[in-house]
Amino acid sequence: TGRREAYYRDYQGSAPELVSCARFGYLYQGQYYSWQKKRRGTPALDLLPRAFVTYLENHDQIANSAFGRRLHQRASPSRFRAVTAWMLLGPATPMLFQGQEFSSSRPFLYFADHNPELSASVTVGRRQFLSQFPSVKDASVQRALPPPTAAATFEQCKLDFGERERHAQAYALHGDLLALRHRDPVLSRAGRQRPEGAVLGPGAFLLRYVNAEHGDRLLVFNLDCDLDFTPAREPLIAPPYEMRWRLIWSSEAPEYGGQGTPAIDVDGMWMIPAGCALLFVPEPRQDRPEACDA
């Protein structure tokens, strides 16, 4: 979303961060963390990806905001689809939160059920906690904050499962990605190996699962504008010997609400579309590869 208030200040949502999260589970493993003015985390470089749980949103991120809005309501649709693919086709164990799989329009607010004597203190404490976010200090926002002990605040958070049909594109996106993760012989075992990864541009990166038995899988993500990655100065984007890449899935497919994916010249100039996630598998070349200069 680009918002870096309060305890989000030490994160940028950048391509290097997303590569590192996919490879190593989480970012802070003992480095200095400016928000807390001390080192944060412990090393976990020896753990396989399946030991970690990855999510795009949970009760902390959503409820610890002014109005409990979901990530899909704050990010661009194309970027949201792309990072959803990053999570669901990534190596860690994915977690979906409270209707995320059908882009629930319902907020997830902070609510509590206490006796009247305690309710007033809870409300004051909640406003004080949220005041660490400069935008929430605004008087108009303070007046609009949903009271945490009101029954209406709780009722707003109840999911509307009819949105599975009304938000069919989002539901299809999540269903297809989970099916890919389950059925593909490489992706289904992704948690047992650390993927290779590389940054291609300001918002573009790739992950590659190396698998001698079933063939590699190449995931390319671009959260920025169209990227002309020519010449392709990254070995991980090269196909296996005497093979070529074939695109088998795109987050920009129209059935997910996307705008379509232009043809990608995998043997020549890599033009990576904006706001997309792409999955490639290797297939045998129909022609002999040209001899390459050393």
Tab-separated table of C-alpha atoms in Angstrom:
chain	number	residue	atom	x	y	z
A	1	THR	CA	0.000	0.000	0.000
A	2	GLY	CA	2.994	2.316	0.439
A	3	ARG	CA	1.915	3.268	3.983
A	4	ARG	CA	4.833	3.150	6.437
A	5	GLU	CA	3.463	4.666	9.617
A	6	ALA	CA	4.442	3.567	13.138
A	7	TYR	CA	5.703	-0.032	13.310
A	8	TYR	CA	5.532	-0.383	9.516
A	9	ARG	CA	8.381	2.121	9.091
A	10	ASP	CA	11.053	-0.601	8.873
A	11	TYR	CA	9.365	-2.282	5.899
A	12	GLN	CA	9.040	-1.115	2.304
A	13	GLY	CA	7.227	-3.970	0.570
A	14	SER	CA	10.066	-4.011	-1.963
A	15	ALA	CA	11.172	-6.725	-4.348
A	16	PRO	CA	14.272	-7.618	-2.264
A	17	GLU	CA	12.100	-7.983	0.848
A	18	LEU	CA	9.640	-10.320	-0.892
A	19	VAL	CA	12.473	-12.461	-2.244
A	20	SER	CA	14.062	-12.707	1.205
A	21	CYS	CA	10.736	-13.536	2.884
A	22	ALA	CA	10.144	-16.347	0.406
A	23	ARG	CA	13.638	-17.737	0.897
A	24	PHE	CA	14.207	-17.211	4.617
A	25	GLY	CA	10.765	-16.967	6.222
A	26	TYR	CA	10.928	-13.473	7.696
A	27	LEU	CA	13.116	-10.390	7.405
A	28	TYR	CA	14.379	-9.462	10.847
A	29	GLN	CA	16.617	-12.199	12.199
A	30	GLY	CA	18.721	-10.136	14.574
A	31	GLN	CA	19.229	-6.875	12.661
A	32	TYR	CA	18.650	-3.430	14.152
A	33	TYR	CA	14.992	-2.377	14.063
A	34	SER	CA	14.588	1.373	14.203
A	35	TRP	CA	10.989	1.441	15.501
A	36	GLN	CA	11.978	-0.456	18.639
A	37	LYS	CA	15.511	1.001	18.722
A	38	LYS	CA	17.018	-2.440	19.229
A	39	ARG	CA	17.763	-5.659	17.428
A	40	ARG	CA	14.731	-7.700	16.404
A	41	GLY	CA	14.217	-11.408	15.796
A	42	THR	CA	16.419	-14.482	15.947
A	43	PRO	CA	18.238	-16.336	13.147
A	44	ALA	CA	16.227	-18.976	11.299
A	45	LEU	CA	18.397	-19.577	8.252
A	46	ASP	CA	18.633	-23.275	9.045
A	47	LEU	CA	14.860	-23.870	8.805
A	48	LEU	CA	13.043	-25.038	5.693
A	49	PRO	CA	10.232	-22.833	4.317
A	50	ARG	CA	7.516	-25.209	5.509
A	51	ALA	CA	8.361	-24.172	9.081
A	52	PHE	CA	6.927	-20.694	8.435
A	53	VAL	CA	3.407	-19.328	7.981
A	54	THR	CA	3.012	-16.589	5.383
A	55	TYR	CA	0.060	-14.205	5.167
A	56	LEU	CA	-0.882	-10.917	3.537
A	57	GLU	CA	-3.200	-9.833	6.332
A	58	ASN	CA	-4.251	-10.963	9.786
A	59	HIS	CA	-6.178	-9.608	12.755
A	60	ASP	CA	-3.261	-7.404	13.817
A	61	GLN	CA	-2.807	-5.587	10.511
A	62	ILE	CA	-6.519	-5.196	9.790
A	63	ALA	CA	-7.925	-4.459	13.246
A	64	ASN	CA	-4.990	-2.230	14.195
A	65	SER	CA	-6.091	0.427	11.746
A	66	ALA	CA	-8.736	3.103	11.938
A	67	PHE	CA	-11.541	1.337	10.069
A	68	GLY	CA	-10.500	-2.299	9.627
A	69	ARG	CA	-10.223	-2.119	5.847
A	70	ARG	CA	-8.892	-5.138	3.966
A	71	LEU	CA	-5.732	-5.177	1.864
A	72	HIS	CA	-7.660	-5.635	-1.388
A	73	GLN	CA	-9.502	-2.395	-0.611
A	74	ARG	CA	-6.264	-0.450	-0.207
A	75	ALA	CA	-4.006	-1.927	-2.895
A	76	SER	CA	-4.463	-1.889	-6.657
A	77	PRO	CA	-6.362	-4.962	-7.949
A	78	SER	CA	-3.484	-6.140	-10.148
A	79	ARG	CA	-0.897	-5.883	-7.372
A	80	PHE	CA	-3.215	-7.633	-4.964
A	81	ARG	CA	-3.612	-10.546	-7.393
A	82	ALA	CA	0.158	-10.708	-7.892
A	83	VAL	CA	1.049	-10.791	-4.185
A	84	THR	CA	-1.723	-13.338	-3.621
A	85	ALA	CA	0.098	-15.586	-6.098
A	86	TRP	CA	3.381	-14.868	-4.294
A	87	MET	CA	1.829	-16.130	-1.070
A	88	LEU	CA	-0.112	-19.134	-2.381
A	89	LEU	CA	2.621	-20.397	-4.732
A	90	GLY	CA	5.402	-19.537	-2.325
A	91	PRO	CA	7.240	-22.172	-0.269
A	92	ALA	CA	5.894	-21.320	3.207
A	93	THR	CA	2.556	-22.489	4.604
A	94	PRO	CA	-0.034	-19.872	3.520
A	95	MET	CA	-2.743	-18.486	5.778
A	96	LEU	CA	-5.936	-16.841	4.522
A	97	PHE	CA	-7.788	-14.540	6.895
A	98	GLN	CA	-11.524	-14.146	7.431
A	99	GLY	CA	-12.967	-14.197	3.925
A	100	GLN	CA	-9.781	-13.058	2.215
A	101	GLU	CA	-10.308	-15.821	-0.348
A	102	PHE	CA	-13.377	-14.044	-1.721
A	103	SER	CA	-12.242	-10.449	-1.066
A	104	SER	CA	-14.672	-9.909	1.762
A	105	SER	CA	-16.005	-6.373	1.911
A	106	ARG	CA	-16.594	-6.665	5.645
A	107	PRO	CA	-14.096	-4.910	7.907
A	108	PHE	CA	-12.355	-6.607	10.785
A	109	LEU	CA	-12.530	-4.131	13.646
A	110	TYR	CA	-11.278	-4.261	17.199
A	111	PHE	CA	-14.231	-5.284	19.385
A	112	ALA	CA	-14.637	-6.333	23.015
A	113	ASP	CA	-17.462	-7.289	25.367
A	114	HIS	CA	-16.907	-5.845	28.838
A	115	ASN	CA	-19.033	-4.490	31.639
A	116	PRO	CA	-20.018	-0.805	31.385
A	117	GLU	CA	-17.456	0.282	33.977
A	118	LEU	CA	-14.591	-1.142	31.921
A	119	SER	CA	-15.977	-0.228	28.487
A	120	ALA	CA	-15.051	3.433	28.762
A	121	SER	CA	-11.452	2.578	29.645
A	122	VAL	CA	-11.229	0.144	26.713
A	123	THR	CA	-12.403	2.844	24.310
A	124	VAL	CA	-9.883	5.384	25.628
A	125	GLY	CA	-7.083	2.825	25.553
A	126	ARG	CA	-7.914	1.865	22.004
A	127	ARG	CA	-7.712	5.470	20.818
A	128	GLN	CA	-4.412	5.943	22.606
A	129	PHE	CA	-2.955	2.831	20.982
A	130	LEU	CA	-4.006	3.882	17.490
A	131	SER	CA	-2.551	7.350	18.020
A	132	GLN	CA	0.900	5.948	17.258
A	133	PHE	CA	-0.288	6.202	13.637
A	134	PRO	CA	-0.039	9.918	12.736
A	135	SER	CA	-3.006	9.707	10.365
A	136	VAL	CA	-5.258	8.416	13.153
A	137	LYS	CA	-4.380	11.368	15.396
A	138	ASP	CA	-6.481	13.576	13.129
A	139	ALA	CA	-9.500	14.797	15.110
A	140	SER	CA	-11.972	13.828	12.384
A	141	VAL	CA	-10.612	10.264	12.351
A	142	GLN	CA	-10.758	10.057	16.149
A	143	ARG	CA	-14.433	11.035	16.094
A	144	ALA	CA	-15.188	8.412	13.431
A	145	LEU	CA	-13.481	5.463	15.138
A	146	PRO	CA	-15.951	2.632	15.724
A	147	PRO	CA	-16.503	2.173	19.481
A	148	PRO	CA	-14.953	-1.215	20.369
A	149	THR	CA	-17.653	-2.200	22.866
A	150	ALA	CA	-20.645	-1.399	20.662
A	151	ALA	CA	-22.633	-4.360	19.337
A	152	ALA	CA	-22.764	-2.688	15.904
A	153	THR	CA	-18.960	-2.805	15.676
A	154	PHE	CA	-19.025	-6.571	16.115
A	155	GLU	CA	-21.937	-7.033	13.712
A	156	GLN	CA	-20.070	-5.210	10.933
A	157	CYS	CA	-17.352	-7.867	11.039
A	158	LYS	CA	-19.578	-10.849	10.307
A	159	LEU	CA	-18.784	-12.380	6.942
A	160	ASP	CA	-21.301	-12.382	4.103
A	161	PHE	CA	-20.759	-15.732	2.429
A	162	GLY	CA	-22.935	-14.672	-0.473
A	163	GLU	CA	-19.880	-12.718	-1.599
A	164	ARG	CA	-18.351	-15.998	-2.732
A	165	GLU	CA	-20.675	-15.691	-5.721
A	166	ARG	CA	-20.747	-11.910	-6.014
A	167	HIS	CA	-16.936	-11.781	-5.834
A	168	ALA	CA	-16.504	-14.818	-8.081
A	169	GLN	CA	-13.311	-13.532	-9.724
A	170	ALA	CA	-11.457	-13.258	-6.421
A	171	TYR	CA	-12.787	-16.638	-5.316
A	172	ALA	CA	-11.640	-18.220	-8.592
A	173	LEU	CA	-8.170	-16.689	-8.207
A	174	HIS	CA	-7.664	-18.215	-4.789
A	175	GLY	CA	-9.215	-21.544	-5.756
A	176	ASP	CA	-7.056	-21.935	-8.862
A	177	LEU	CA	-3.870	-21.017	-6.998
A	178	LEU	CA	-4.596	-23.499	-4.229
A	179	ALA	CA	-5.332	-26.183	-6.828
A	180	LEU	CA	-2.008	-25.438	-8.548
A	181	ARG	CA	-0.199	-25.661	-5.244
A	182	HIS	CA	-1.851	-29.004	-4.497
A	183	ARG	CA	-1.613	-30.695	-7.904
A	184	ASP	CA	1.673	-29.507	-9.367
A	185	PRO	CA	4.413	-32.031	-8.477
A	186	VAL	CA	6.975	-29.276	-7.840
A	187	LEU	CA	4.802	-26.668	-6.119
A	188	SER	CA	3.215	-29.287	-3.849
A	189	ARG	CA	6.660	-29.989	-2.379
A	190	ALA	CA	7.884	-26.404	-2.410
A	191	GLY	CA	8.070	-26.169	1.366
A	192	ARG	CA	10.795	-28.795	1.434
A	193	GLN	CA	13.317	-26.647	-0.411
A	194	ARG	CA	14.429	-23.052	-0.401
A	195	PRO	CA	13.691	-21.431	-3.773
A	196	GLU	CA	16.289	-19.468	-5.645
A	197	GLY	CA	15.411	-15.808	-6.079
A	198	ALA	CA	16.551	-12.632	-7.795
A	199	VAL	CA	15.519	-8.993	-8.158
A	200	LEU	CA	14.861	-7.916	-11.754
A	201	GLY	CA	13.840	-4.297	-11.258
A	202	PRO	CA	12.424	-1.788	-8.753
A	203	GLY	CA	9.262	-3.836	-8.240
A	204	ALA	CA	10.056	-7.003	-10.183
A	205	PHE	CA	11.576	-10.267	-9.016
A	206	LEU	CA	11.555	-13.989	-9.629
A	207	LEU	CA	11.517	-17.210	-7.657
A	208	ARG	CA	12.708	-20.484	-9.126
A	209	TYR	CA	12.156	-23.990	-7.818
A	210	VAL	CA	14.899	-26.269	-9.100
A	211	ASN	CA	13.651	-29.822	-9.579
A	212	ALA	CA	15.545	-32.439	-11.577
A	213	GLU	CA	12.700	-34.971	-11.568
A	214	HIS	CA	9.735	-32.877	-12.707
A	215	GLY	CA	11.439	-29.826	-14.178
A	216	ASP	CA	11.949	-26.384	-12.722
A	217	ARG	CA	9.175	-23.892	-12.032
A	218	LEU	CA	9.778	-20.195	-12.683
A	219	LEU	CA	7.635	-17.531	-11.005
A	220	VAL	CA	8.003	-13.947	-12.234
A	221	PHE	CA	6.383	-11.054	-10.367
A	222	ASN	CA	6.130	-7.405	-11.303
A	223	LEU	CA	4.498	-4.987	-8.851
A	224	ASP	CA	5.696	-1.933	-10.768
A	225	CYS	CA	5.189	-0.621	-14.309
A	226	ASP	CA	6.010	-2.592	-17.493
A	227	LEU	CA	9.616	-3.799	-17.349
A	228	ASP	CA	11.875	-4.257	-20.362
A	229	PHE	CA	14.303	-6.768	-18.923
A	230	THR	CA	16.596	-6.810	-21.950
A	231	PRO	CA	19.286	-7.982	-21.940
A	232	ALA	CA	18.254	-10.532	-19.340
A	233	ARG	CA	21.219	-10.170	-17.005
A	234	GLU	CA	20.064	-12.817	-14.540
A	235	PRO	CA	21.033	-16.502	-14.839
A	236	LEU	CA	17.930	-17.695	-12.989
A	237	ILE	CA	15.679	-16.547	-15.825
A	238	ALA	CA	17.467	-18.815	-18.311
A	239	PRO	CA	15.627	-22.102	-19.064
A	240	PRO	CA	17.231	-25.515	-18.485
A	241	TYR	CA	19.506	-26.749	-21.257
A	242	GLU	CA	17.730	-27.475	-24.548
A	243	MET	CA	14.443	-26.322	-23.047
A	244	ARG	CA	12.324	-23.200	-23.284
A	245	TRP	CA	9.832	-21.648	-20.896
A	246	ARG	CA	6.090	-22.015	-21.437
A	247	LEU	CA	3.659	-19.714	-19.647
A	248	ILE	CA	0.922	-21.759	-17.944
A	249	TRP	CA	-0.679	-19.248	-15.565
A	250	SER	CA	-1.084	-15.483	-15.228
A	251	SER	CA	-2.712	-13.372	-12.519
A	252	GLU	CA	-3.934	-11.042	-15.266
A	253	ALA	CA	-6.283	-13.618	-16.780
A	254	PRO	CA	-9.745	-12.107	-17.370
A	255	GLU	CA	-11.453	-14.726	-15.215
A	256	TYR	CA	-9.709	-13.117	-12.240
A	257	GLY	CA	-10.579	-9.578	-13.279
A	258	GLY	CA	-7.286	-9.036	-15.113
A	259	GLN	CA	-6.623	-7.201	-18.356
A	260	GLY	CA	-4.986	-10.108	-20.165
A	261	THR	CA	-1.319	-10.986	-20.655
A	262	PRO	CA	0.625	-9.946	-23.750
A	263	ALA	CA	2.728	-12.580	-25.477
A	264	ILE	CA	6.150	-12.855	-23.868
A	265	ASP	CA	9.134	-13.629	-26.059
A	266	VAL	CA	10.873	-16.056	-23.723
A	267	ASP	CA	13.580	-16.694	-26.331
A	268	GLY	CA	14.298	-13.032	-26.911
A	269	MET	CA	13.308	-9.772	-25.273
A	270	TRP	CA	11.699	-10.211	-21.876
A	271	MET	CA	8.909	-7.634	-21.570
A	272	ILE	CA	7.336	-8.226	-18.171
A	273	PRO	CA	3.857	-6.660	-17.843
A	274	ALA	CA	2.960	-4.366	-14.964
A	275	GLY	CA	1.116	-5.695	-11.923
A	276	CYS	CA	1.280	-9.400	-12.638
A	277	ALA	CA	2.459	-12.800	-11.504
A	278	LEU	CA	3.465	-15.375	-14.128
A	279	LEU	CA	4.178	-19.091	-13.800
A	280	PHE	CA	6.388	-20.883	-16.345
A	281	VAL	CA	7.260	-24.540	-16.842
A	282	PRO	CA	10.024	-25.910	-19.109
A	283	GLU	CA	9.296	-27.729	-22.355
A	284	PRO	CA	11.646	-29.180	-24.997
A	285	ARG	CA	12.775	-26.782	-27.691
A	286	GLN	CA	11.579	-27.528	-31.210
A	287	ASP	CA	14.774	-26.127	-32.706
A	288	ARG	CA	18.414	-26.580	-31.751
A	289	PRO	CA	19.630	-23.781	-29.485
A	290	GLU	CA	22.075	-21.435	-31.133
A	291	ALA	CA	25.699	-21.723	-30.124
A	292	CYS	CA	26.578	-19.166	-27.477
A	293	ASP	CA	29.731	-17.162	-27.107
A	294	ALA	CA	31.473	-17.636	-23.792
